[in-house]
mmCIF file of C-alpha atoms in Angstrom:
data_model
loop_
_atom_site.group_PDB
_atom_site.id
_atom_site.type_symbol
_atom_site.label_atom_id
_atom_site.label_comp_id
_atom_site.label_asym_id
_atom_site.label_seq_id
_atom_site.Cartn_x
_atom_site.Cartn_y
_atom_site.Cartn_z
ATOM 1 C CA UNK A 1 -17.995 -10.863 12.341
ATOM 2 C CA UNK A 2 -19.628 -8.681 9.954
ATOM 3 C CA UNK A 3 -17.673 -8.022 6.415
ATOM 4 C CA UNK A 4 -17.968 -5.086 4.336
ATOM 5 C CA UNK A 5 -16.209 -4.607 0.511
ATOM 6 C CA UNK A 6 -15.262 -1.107 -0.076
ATOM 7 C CA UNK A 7 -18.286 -0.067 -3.160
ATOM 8 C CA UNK A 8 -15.985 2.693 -5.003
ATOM 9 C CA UNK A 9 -12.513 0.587 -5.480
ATOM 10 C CA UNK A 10 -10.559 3.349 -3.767
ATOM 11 C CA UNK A 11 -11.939 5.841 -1.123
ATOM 12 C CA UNK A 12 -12.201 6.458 2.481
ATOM 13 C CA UNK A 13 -11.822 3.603 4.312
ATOM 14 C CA UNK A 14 -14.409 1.717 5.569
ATOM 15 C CA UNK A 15 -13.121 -1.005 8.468
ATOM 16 C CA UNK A 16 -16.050 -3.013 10.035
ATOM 17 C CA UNK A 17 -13.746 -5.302 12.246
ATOM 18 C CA UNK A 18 -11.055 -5.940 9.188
ATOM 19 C CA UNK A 19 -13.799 -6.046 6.403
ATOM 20 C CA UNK A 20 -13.128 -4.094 3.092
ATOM 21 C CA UNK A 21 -11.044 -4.245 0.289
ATOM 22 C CA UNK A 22 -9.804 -1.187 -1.104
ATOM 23 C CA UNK A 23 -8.491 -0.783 -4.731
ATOM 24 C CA UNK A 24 -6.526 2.246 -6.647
ATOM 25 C CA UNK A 25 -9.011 3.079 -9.230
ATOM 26 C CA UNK A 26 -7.490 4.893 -12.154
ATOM 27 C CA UNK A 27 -7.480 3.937 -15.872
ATOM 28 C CA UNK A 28 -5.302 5.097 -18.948
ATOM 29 C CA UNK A 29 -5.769 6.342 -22.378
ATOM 30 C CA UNK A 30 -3.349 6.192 -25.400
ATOM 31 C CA UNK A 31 -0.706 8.714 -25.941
ATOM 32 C CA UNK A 32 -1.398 10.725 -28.493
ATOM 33 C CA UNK A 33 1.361 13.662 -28.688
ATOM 34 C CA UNK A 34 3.225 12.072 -31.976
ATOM 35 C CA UNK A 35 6.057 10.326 -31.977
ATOM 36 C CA UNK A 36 8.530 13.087 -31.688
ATOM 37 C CA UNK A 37 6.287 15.325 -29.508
ATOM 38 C CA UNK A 38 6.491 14.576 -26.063
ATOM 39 C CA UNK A 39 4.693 18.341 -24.664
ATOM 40 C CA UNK A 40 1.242 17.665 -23.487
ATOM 41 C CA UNK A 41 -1.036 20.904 -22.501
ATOM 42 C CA UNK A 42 2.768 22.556 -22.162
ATOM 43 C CA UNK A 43 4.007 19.890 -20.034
ATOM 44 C CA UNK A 44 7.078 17.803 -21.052
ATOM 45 C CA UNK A 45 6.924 14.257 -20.604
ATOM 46 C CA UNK A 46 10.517 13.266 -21.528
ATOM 47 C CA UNK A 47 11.342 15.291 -19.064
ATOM 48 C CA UNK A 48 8.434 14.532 -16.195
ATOM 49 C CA UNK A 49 8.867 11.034 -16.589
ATOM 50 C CA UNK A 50 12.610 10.596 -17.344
ATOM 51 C CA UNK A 51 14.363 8.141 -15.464
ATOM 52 C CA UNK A 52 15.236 9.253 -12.255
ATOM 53 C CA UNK A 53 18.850 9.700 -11.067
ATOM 54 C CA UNK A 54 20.680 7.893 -8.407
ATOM 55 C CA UNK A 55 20.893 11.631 -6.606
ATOM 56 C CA UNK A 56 17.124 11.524 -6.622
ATOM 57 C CA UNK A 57 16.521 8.124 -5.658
ATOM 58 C CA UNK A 58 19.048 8.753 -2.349
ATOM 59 C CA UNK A 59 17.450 12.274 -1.499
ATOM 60 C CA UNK A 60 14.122 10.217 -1.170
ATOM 61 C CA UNK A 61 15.733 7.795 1.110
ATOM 62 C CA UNK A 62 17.263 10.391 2.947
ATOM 63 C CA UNK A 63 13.763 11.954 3.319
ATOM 64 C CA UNK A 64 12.439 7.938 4.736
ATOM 65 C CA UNK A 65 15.141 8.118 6.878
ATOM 66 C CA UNK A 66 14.337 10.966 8.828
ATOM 67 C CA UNK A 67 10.670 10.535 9.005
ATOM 68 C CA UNK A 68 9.731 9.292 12.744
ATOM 69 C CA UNK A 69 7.141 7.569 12.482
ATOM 70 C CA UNK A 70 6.649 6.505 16.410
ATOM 71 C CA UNK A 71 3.178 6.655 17.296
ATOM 72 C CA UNK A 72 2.786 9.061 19.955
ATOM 73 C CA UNK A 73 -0.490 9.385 22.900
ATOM 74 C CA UNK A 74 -1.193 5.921 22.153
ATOM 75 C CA UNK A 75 -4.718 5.204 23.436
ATOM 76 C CA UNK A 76 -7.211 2.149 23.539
ATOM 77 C CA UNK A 77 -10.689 3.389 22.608
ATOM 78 C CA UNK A 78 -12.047 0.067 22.007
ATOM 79 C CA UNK A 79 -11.936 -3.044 23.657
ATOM 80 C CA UNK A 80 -14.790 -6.028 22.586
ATOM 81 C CA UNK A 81 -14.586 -9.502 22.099
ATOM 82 C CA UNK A 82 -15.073 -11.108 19.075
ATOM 83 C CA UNK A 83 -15.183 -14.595 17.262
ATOM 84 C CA UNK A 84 -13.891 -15.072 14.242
ATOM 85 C CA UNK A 85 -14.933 -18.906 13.238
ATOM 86 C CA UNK A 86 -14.270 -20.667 16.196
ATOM 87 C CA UNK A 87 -11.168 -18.602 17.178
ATOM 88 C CA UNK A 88 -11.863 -16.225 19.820
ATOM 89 C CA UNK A 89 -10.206 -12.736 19.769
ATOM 90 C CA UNK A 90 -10.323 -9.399 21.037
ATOM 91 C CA UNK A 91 -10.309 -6.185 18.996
ATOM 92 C CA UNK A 92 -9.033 -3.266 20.093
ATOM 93 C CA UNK A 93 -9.510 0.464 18.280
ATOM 94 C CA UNK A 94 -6.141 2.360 18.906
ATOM 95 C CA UNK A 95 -5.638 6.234 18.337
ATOM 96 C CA UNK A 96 -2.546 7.592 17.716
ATOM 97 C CA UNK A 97 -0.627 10.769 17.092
ATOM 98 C CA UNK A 98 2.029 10.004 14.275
ATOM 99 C CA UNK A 99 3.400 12.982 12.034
ATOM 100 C CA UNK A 100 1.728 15.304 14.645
ATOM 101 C CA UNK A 101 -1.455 13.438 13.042
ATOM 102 C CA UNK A 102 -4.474 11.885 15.219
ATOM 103 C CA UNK A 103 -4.512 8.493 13.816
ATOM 104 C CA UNK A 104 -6.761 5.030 13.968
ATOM 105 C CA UNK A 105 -6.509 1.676 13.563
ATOM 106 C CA UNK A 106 -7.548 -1.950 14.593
ATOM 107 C CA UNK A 107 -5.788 -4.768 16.303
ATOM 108 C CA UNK A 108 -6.853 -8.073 16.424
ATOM 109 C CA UNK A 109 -5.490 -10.435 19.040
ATOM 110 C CA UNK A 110 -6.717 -14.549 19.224
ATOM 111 C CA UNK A 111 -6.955 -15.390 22.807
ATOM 112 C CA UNK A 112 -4.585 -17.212 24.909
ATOM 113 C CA UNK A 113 -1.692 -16.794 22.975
ATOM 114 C CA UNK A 114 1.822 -16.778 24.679
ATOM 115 C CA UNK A 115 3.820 -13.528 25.196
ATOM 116 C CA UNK A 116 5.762 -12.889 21.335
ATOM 117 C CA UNK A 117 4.083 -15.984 20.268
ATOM 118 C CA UNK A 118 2.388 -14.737 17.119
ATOM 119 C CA UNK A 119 3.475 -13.029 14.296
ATOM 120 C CA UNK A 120 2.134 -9.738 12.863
ATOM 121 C CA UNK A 121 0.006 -9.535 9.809
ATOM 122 C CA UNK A 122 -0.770 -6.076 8.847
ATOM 123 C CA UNK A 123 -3.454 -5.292 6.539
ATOM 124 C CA UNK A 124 -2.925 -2.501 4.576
ATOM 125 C CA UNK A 125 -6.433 -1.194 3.370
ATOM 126 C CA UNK A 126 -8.690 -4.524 4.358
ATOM 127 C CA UNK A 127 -8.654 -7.691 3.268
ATOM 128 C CA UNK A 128 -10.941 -10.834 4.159
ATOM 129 C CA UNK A 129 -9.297 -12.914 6.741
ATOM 130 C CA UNK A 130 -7.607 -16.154 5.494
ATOM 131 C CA UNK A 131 -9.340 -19.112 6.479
ATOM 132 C CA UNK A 132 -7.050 -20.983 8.966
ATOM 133 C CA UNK A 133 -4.870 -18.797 10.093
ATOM 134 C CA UNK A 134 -6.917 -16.887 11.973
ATOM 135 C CA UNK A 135 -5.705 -18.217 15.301
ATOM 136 C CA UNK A 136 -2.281 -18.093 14.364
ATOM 137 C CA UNK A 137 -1.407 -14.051 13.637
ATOM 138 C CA UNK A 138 -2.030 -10.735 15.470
ATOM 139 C CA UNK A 139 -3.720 -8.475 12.684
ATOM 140 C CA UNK A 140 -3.484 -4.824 12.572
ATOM 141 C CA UNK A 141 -5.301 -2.805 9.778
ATOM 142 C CA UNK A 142 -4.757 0.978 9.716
ATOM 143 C CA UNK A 143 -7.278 3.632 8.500
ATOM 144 C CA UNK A 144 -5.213 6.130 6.421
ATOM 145 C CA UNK A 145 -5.350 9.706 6.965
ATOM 146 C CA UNK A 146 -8.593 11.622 6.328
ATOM 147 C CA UNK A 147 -10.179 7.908 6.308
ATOM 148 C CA UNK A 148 -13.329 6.890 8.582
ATOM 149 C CA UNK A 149 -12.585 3.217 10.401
ATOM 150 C CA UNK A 150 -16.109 1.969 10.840
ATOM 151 C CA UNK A 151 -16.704 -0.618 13.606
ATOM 152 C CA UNK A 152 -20.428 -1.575 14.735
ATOM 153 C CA UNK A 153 -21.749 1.505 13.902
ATOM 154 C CA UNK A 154 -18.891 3.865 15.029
ATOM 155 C CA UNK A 155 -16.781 5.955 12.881
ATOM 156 C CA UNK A 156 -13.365 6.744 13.869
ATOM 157 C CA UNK A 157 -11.960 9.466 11.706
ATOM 158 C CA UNK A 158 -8.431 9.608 10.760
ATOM 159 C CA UNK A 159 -6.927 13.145 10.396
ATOM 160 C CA UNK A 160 -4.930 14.796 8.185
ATOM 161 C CA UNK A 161 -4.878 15.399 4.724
ATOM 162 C CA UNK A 162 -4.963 12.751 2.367
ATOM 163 C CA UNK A 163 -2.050 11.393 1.009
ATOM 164 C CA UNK A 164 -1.735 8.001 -1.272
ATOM 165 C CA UNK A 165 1.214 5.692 -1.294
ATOM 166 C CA UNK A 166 3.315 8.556 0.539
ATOM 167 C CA UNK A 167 2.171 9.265 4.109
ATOM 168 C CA UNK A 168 -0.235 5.776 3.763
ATOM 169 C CA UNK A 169 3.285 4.404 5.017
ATOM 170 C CA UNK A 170 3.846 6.584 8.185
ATOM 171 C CA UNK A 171 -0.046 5.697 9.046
ATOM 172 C CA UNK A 172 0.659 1.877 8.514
ATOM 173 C CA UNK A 173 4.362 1.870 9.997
ATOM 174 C CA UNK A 174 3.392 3.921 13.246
ATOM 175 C CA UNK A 175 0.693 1.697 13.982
ATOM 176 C CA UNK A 176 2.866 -1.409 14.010
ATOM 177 C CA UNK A 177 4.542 0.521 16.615
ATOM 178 C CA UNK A 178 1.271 0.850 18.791
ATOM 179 C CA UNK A 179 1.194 -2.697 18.454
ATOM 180 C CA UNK A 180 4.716 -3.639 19.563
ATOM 181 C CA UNK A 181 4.897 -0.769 22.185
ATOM 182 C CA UNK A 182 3.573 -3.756 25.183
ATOM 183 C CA UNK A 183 -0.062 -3.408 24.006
ATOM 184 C CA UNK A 184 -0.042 -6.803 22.222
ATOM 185 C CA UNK A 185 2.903 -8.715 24.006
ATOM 186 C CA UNK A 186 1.590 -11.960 22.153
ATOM 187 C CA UNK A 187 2.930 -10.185 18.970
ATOM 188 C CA UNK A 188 6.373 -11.144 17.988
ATOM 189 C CA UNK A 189 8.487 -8.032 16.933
ATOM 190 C CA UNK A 190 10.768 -10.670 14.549
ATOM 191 C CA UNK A 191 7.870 -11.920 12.231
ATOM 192 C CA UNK A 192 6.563 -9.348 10.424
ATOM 193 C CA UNK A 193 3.863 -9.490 7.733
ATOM 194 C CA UNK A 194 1.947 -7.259 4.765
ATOM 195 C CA UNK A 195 -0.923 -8.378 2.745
ATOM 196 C CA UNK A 196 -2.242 -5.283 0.437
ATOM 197 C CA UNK A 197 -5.016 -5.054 -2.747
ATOM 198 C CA UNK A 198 -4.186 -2.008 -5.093
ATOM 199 C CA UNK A 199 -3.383 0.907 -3.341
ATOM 200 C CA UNK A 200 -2.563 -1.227 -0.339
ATOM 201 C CA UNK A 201 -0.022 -3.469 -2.224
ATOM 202 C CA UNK A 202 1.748 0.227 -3.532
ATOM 203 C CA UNK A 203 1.441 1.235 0.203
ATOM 204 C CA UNK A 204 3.092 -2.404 1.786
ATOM 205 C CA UNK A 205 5.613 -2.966 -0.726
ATOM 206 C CA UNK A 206 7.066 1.008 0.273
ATOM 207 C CA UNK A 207 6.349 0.039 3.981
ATOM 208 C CA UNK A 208 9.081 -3.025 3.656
ATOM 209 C CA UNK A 209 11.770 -1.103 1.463
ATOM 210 C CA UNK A 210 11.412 1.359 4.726
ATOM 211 C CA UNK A 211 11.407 -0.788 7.386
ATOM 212 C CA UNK A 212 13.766 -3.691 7.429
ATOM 213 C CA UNK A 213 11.632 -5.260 10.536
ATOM 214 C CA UNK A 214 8.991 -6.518 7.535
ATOM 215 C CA UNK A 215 9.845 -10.114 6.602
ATOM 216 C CA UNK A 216 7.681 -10.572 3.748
ATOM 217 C CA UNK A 217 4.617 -8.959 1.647
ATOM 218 C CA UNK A 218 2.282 -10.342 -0.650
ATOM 219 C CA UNK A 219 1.036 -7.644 -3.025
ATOM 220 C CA UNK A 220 -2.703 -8.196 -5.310
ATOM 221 C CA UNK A 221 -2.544 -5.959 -8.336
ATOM 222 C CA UNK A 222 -0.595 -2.392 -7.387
ATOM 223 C CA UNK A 223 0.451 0.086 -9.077
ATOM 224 C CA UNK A 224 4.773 -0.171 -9.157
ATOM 225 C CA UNK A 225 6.302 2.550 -10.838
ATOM 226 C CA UNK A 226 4.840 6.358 -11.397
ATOM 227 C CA UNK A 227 7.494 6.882 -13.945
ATOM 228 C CA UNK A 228 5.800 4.108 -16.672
ATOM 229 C CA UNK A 229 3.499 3.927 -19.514
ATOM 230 C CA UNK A 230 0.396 3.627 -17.097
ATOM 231 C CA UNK A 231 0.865 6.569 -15.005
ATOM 232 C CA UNK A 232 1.908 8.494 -18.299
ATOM 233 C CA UNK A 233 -1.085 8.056 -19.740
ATOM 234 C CA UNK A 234 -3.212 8.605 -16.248
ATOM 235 C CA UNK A 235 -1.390 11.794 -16.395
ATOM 236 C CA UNK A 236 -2.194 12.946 -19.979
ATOM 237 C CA UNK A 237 -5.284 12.034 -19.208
ATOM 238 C CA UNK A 238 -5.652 14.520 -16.410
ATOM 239 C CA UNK A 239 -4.073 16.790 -18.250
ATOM 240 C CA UNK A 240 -6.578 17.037 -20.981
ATOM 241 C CA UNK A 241 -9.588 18.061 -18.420
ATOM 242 C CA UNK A 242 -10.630 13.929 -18.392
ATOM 243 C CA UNK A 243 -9.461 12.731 -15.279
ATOM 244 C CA UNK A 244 -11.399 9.957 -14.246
ATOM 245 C CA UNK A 245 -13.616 10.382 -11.512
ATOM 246 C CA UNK A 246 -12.184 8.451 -8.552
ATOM 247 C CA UNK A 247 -10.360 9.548 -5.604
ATOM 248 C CA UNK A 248 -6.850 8.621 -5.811
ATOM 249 C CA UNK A 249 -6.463 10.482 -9.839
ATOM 250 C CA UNK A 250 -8.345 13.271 -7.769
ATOM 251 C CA UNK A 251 -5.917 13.527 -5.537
ATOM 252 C CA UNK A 252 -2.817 13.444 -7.935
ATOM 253 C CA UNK A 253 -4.508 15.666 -9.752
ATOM 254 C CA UNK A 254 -5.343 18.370 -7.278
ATOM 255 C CA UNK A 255 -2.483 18.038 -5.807
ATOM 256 C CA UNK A 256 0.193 18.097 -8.844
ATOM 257 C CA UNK A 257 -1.288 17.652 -12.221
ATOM 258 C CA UNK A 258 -3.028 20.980 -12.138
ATOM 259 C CA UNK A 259 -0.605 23.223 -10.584
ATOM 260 C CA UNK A 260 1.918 21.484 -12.778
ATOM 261 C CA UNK A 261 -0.414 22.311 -15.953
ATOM 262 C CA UNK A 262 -0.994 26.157 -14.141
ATOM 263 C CA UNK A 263 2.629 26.956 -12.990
ATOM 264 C CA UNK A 264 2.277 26.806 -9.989
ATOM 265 C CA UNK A 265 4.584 23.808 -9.544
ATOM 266 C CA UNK A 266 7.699 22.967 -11.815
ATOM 267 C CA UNK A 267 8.870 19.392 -13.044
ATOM 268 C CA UNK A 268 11.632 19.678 -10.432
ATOM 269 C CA UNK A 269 8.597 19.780 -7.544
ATOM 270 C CA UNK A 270 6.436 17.186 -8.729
ATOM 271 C CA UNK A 271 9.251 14.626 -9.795
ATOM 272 C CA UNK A 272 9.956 13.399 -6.467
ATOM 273 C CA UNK A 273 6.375 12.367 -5.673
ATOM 274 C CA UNK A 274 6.315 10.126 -8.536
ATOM 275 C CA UNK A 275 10.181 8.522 -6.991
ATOM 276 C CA UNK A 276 8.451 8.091 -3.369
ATOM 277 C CA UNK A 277 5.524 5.981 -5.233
ATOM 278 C CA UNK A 278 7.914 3.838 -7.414
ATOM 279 C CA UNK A 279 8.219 0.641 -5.515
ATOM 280 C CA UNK A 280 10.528 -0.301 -8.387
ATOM 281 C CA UNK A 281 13.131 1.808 -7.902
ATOM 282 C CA UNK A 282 13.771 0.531 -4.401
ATOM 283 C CA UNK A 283 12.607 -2.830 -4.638
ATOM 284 C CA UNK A 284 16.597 -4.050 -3.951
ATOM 285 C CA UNK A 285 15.172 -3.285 -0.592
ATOM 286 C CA UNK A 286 12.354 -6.141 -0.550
ATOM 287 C CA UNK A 287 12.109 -8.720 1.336
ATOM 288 C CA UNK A 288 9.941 -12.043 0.531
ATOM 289 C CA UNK A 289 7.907 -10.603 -1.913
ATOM 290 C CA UNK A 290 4.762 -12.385 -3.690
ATOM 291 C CA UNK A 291 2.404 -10.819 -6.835
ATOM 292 C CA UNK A 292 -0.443 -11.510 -8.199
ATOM 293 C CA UNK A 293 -2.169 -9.639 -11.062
ATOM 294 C CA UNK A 294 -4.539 -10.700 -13.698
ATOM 295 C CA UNK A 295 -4.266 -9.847 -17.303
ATOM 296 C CA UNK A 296 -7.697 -8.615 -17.858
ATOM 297 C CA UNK A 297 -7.389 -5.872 -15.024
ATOM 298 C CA UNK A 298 -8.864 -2.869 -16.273
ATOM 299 C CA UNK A 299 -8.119 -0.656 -13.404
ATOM 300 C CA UNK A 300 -4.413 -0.936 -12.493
ATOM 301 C CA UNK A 301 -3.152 -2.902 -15.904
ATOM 302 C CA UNK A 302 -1.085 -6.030 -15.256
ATOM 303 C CA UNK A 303 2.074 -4.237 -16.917
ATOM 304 C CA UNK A 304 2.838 -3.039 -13.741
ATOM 305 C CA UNK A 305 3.321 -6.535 -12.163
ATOM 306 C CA UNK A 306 5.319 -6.997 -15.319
ATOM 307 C CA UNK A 307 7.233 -4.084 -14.616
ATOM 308 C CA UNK A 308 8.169 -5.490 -10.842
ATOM 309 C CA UNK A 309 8.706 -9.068 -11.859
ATOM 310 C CA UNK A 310 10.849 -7.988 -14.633
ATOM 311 C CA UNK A 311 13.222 -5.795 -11.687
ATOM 312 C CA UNK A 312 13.359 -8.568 -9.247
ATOM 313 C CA UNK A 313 14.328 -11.244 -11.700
ATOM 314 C CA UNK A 314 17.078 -8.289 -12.842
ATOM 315 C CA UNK A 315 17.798 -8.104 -9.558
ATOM 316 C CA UNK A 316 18.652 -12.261 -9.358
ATOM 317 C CA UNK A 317 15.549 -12.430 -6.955
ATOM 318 C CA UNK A 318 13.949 -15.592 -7.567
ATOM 319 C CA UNK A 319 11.606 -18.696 -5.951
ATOM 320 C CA UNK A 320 11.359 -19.207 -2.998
ATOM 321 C CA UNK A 321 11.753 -15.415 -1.389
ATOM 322 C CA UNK A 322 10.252 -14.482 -4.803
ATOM 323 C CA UNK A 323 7.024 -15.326 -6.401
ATOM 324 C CA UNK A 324 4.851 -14.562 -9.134
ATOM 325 C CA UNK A 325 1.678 -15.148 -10.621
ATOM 326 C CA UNK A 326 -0.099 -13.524 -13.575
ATOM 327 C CA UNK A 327 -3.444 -15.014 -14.316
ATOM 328 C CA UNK A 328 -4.750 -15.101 -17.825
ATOM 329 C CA UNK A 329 -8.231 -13.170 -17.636
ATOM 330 C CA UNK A 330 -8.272 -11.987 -14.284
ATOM 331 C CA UNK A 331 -9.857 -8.787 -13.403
ATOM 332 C CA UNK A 332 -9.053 -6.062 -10.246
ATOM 333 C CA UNK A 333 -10.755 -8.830 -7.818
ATOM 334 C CA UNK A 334 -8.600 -11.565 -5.777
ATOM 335 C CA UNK A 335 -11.895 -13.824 -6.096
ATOM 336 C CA UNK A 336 -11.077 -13.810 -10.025
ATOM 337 C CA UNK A 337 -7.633 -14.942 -9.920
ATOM 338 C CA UNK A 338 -8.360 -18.456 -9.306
ATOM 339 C CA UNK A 339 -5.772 -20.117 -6.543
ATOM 340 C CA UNK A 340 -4.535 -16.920 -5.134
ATOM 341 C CA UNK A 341 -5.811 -17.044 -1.874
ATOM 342 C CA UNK A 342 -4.331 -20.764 -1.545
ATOM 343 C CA UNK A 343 -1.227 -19.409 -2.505
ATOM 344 C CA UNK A 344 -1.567 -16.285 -0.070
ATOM 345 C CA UNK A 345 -2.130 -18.417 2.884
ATOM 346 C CA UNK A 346 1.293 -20.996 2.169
ATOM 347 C CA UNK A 347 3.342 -17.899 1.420
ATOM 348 C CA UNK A 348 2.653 -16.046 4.860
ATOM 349 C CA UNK A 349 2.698 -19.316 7.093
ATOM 350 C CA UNK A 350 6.599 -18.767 6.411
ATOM 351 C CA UNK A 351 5.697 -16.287 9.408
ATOM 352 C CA UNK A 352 5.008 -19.539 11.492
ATOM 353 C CA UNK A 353 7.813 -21.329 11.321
ATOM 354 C CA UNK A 354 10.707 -21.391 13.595
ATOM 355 C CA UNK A 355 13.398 -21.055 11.011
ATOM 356 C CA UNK A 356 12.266 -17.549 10.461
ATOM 357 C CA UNK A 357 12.530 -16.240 14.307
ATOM 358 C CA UNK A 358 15.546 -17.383 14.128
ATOM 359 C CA UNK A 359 17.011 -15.226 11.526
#
């Protein structure tokens, strides 16, 4: 099975049978209105970043609530064989209409499983397979809108605009449904999984506080809440003409810093986009949840793991449908935070075991 790691942190995806990682790239830089002055480039950030109300937290569920996110014109454009150590599988490339968007994504399916025998591990922007378990899960990984899905030379091309850690979700949610629709009857709809890096942690942690059908996620280094010091400063940052060059600050700042900054958006638009990206202020709604972050991350800074433990334990969430682990000079890699996989693999073999079907 050929492996591929994603070369610019965040970007479109590129899936070569499961292989990437993909990480939110953005960085921060020191506030540096005053004190008592809180107007950047004519933007107010006690206001922007206040805490949101419990009227605008429940107008954003209301909004989840009546998203459908059933995949429509399901098709199988790919069917291959495939080994993945000495587990034989079979991939399968789905398209999708979800959102009235065309949509891809991969399945991947051991062989001779029994009908709802497996539980579903989805992928949310790549991840290297977990050594084994291989035979014991149905993976799906989804390509997000506007995103290529690369397999064996083939590019599959999402469609749609971009959208980060908002309609990421829809793209993710509606292609569980592909999966549970009867194409994968060895998938078990009552053991659901997420695994996510960066972006993709942001992106599983909002699928779960969305869908109660997701049992548990473990989350690698994402960014938690768009109302705290890191996104601040990301924001300033834009603000001041020095965005930093990577997709996902382009996007927020095509999208909203700039007409904020121009007028052609208010506060009052661009304040519910930072509450739909907050896994904080729904994380009541989590289910198993495990984090790991690494204090030397320079590209989404381990206060935001901080920022999540800190709710949960608030929240009188705690070991073992809770777990976290912050490790002392780790960077924005999994490979760097030293027992993390290991830890990974225990955590989602909950999936496995009989107690949890029967819940």
């Amino acid at each position: 099975m050929e492996m591929a790691m994603e070369q610019c942190w965040l970007g479109s995806t590129r899936l070569v049978l499961l292989g990437m990682l993909a990480f939110l790239a953005v960085a921060g830089c020191d506030d540096s209105s005053g004190p008592d002055d809180r107007v950047v480039e004519g933007i107010d950030f006690d206001e922007l970043f206040a805490q949101p109300s419990d009227e605008e937290i429940r107008a954003i569920l209301t909004e989840w609530g009546e998203r459908d996110v059933t995949p429509r014109n399901v098709e199988t454009v790919l069917t291959t064989a495939v080994a993945i150590g000495s587990t034989q599988a079979t991939l399968l490339i789905v398209s999708h209409v979800v959102g009235e968007v065309l949509h891809y994504g991969a399945i991947l399916v051991p062989e001779g499983a029994a009908a709802a025998s497996l539980p579903l591990l989805v992928y949310t922007h790549g991840g290297d397979l977990l050594g084994g378990l291989e035979s014991g899960f149905v993976f799906v990984a989804p390509s997000f809108r506007a995103e290529p899905l690369v397999y064996d030379g083939v590019t599959y091309m999402s469609e749609g605009p971009p959208s980060p850690w908002n309609w990421d979700v829809d793209d993710a949610l509606a292609l569980i449904g592909v999966a549970l629709s009867g194409l994968v009857p060895e998938a078990d709809p009552d053991r659901i999984g997420v695994i996510g890096f960066s972006r993709g942690a942001n992106v599983g942690m909002l699928m779960a506080e969305r869908d109660t059908r997701i049992d548990l996620v473990v989350e690698f280094f994402g960014p938690t809440d768009f109302f705290g010091p890191f996104a601040q400063d990301v924001v300033e940052e834009a603000l001041r003409g020095l965005p930093r060059n990577l997709p996902g600050v382009d996007f927020l700042n095509s999208e909203y810093i700039q007409p904020l900054k121009n007028g052609e958006l208010t506060i009052e638009d661009v304040r519910p986009e930072l509450v739909r990206r907050s896994v904080v202020l729904f994380a009541a709604r989590l289910p198993s949840l495990q984090v790991h972050h690494g204090t030397a991350d320079d590209v989404v800074p381990v206060g935001e793991a901080e920022r999540l433990i800190d709710v949960m334990l608030g929240l009188g969430r705690g070991d073992p449908e809770f777990e976290h682990y912050i490790y002392a000079g780790g960077s924005h890699n999994p490979l760097t935070l030293t027992g993390s996989i290991g830890r990974t693999g225990t955590f989602i073999s909950q999936l496995l075991e009989s107690t949890l079907v029967a819940e």
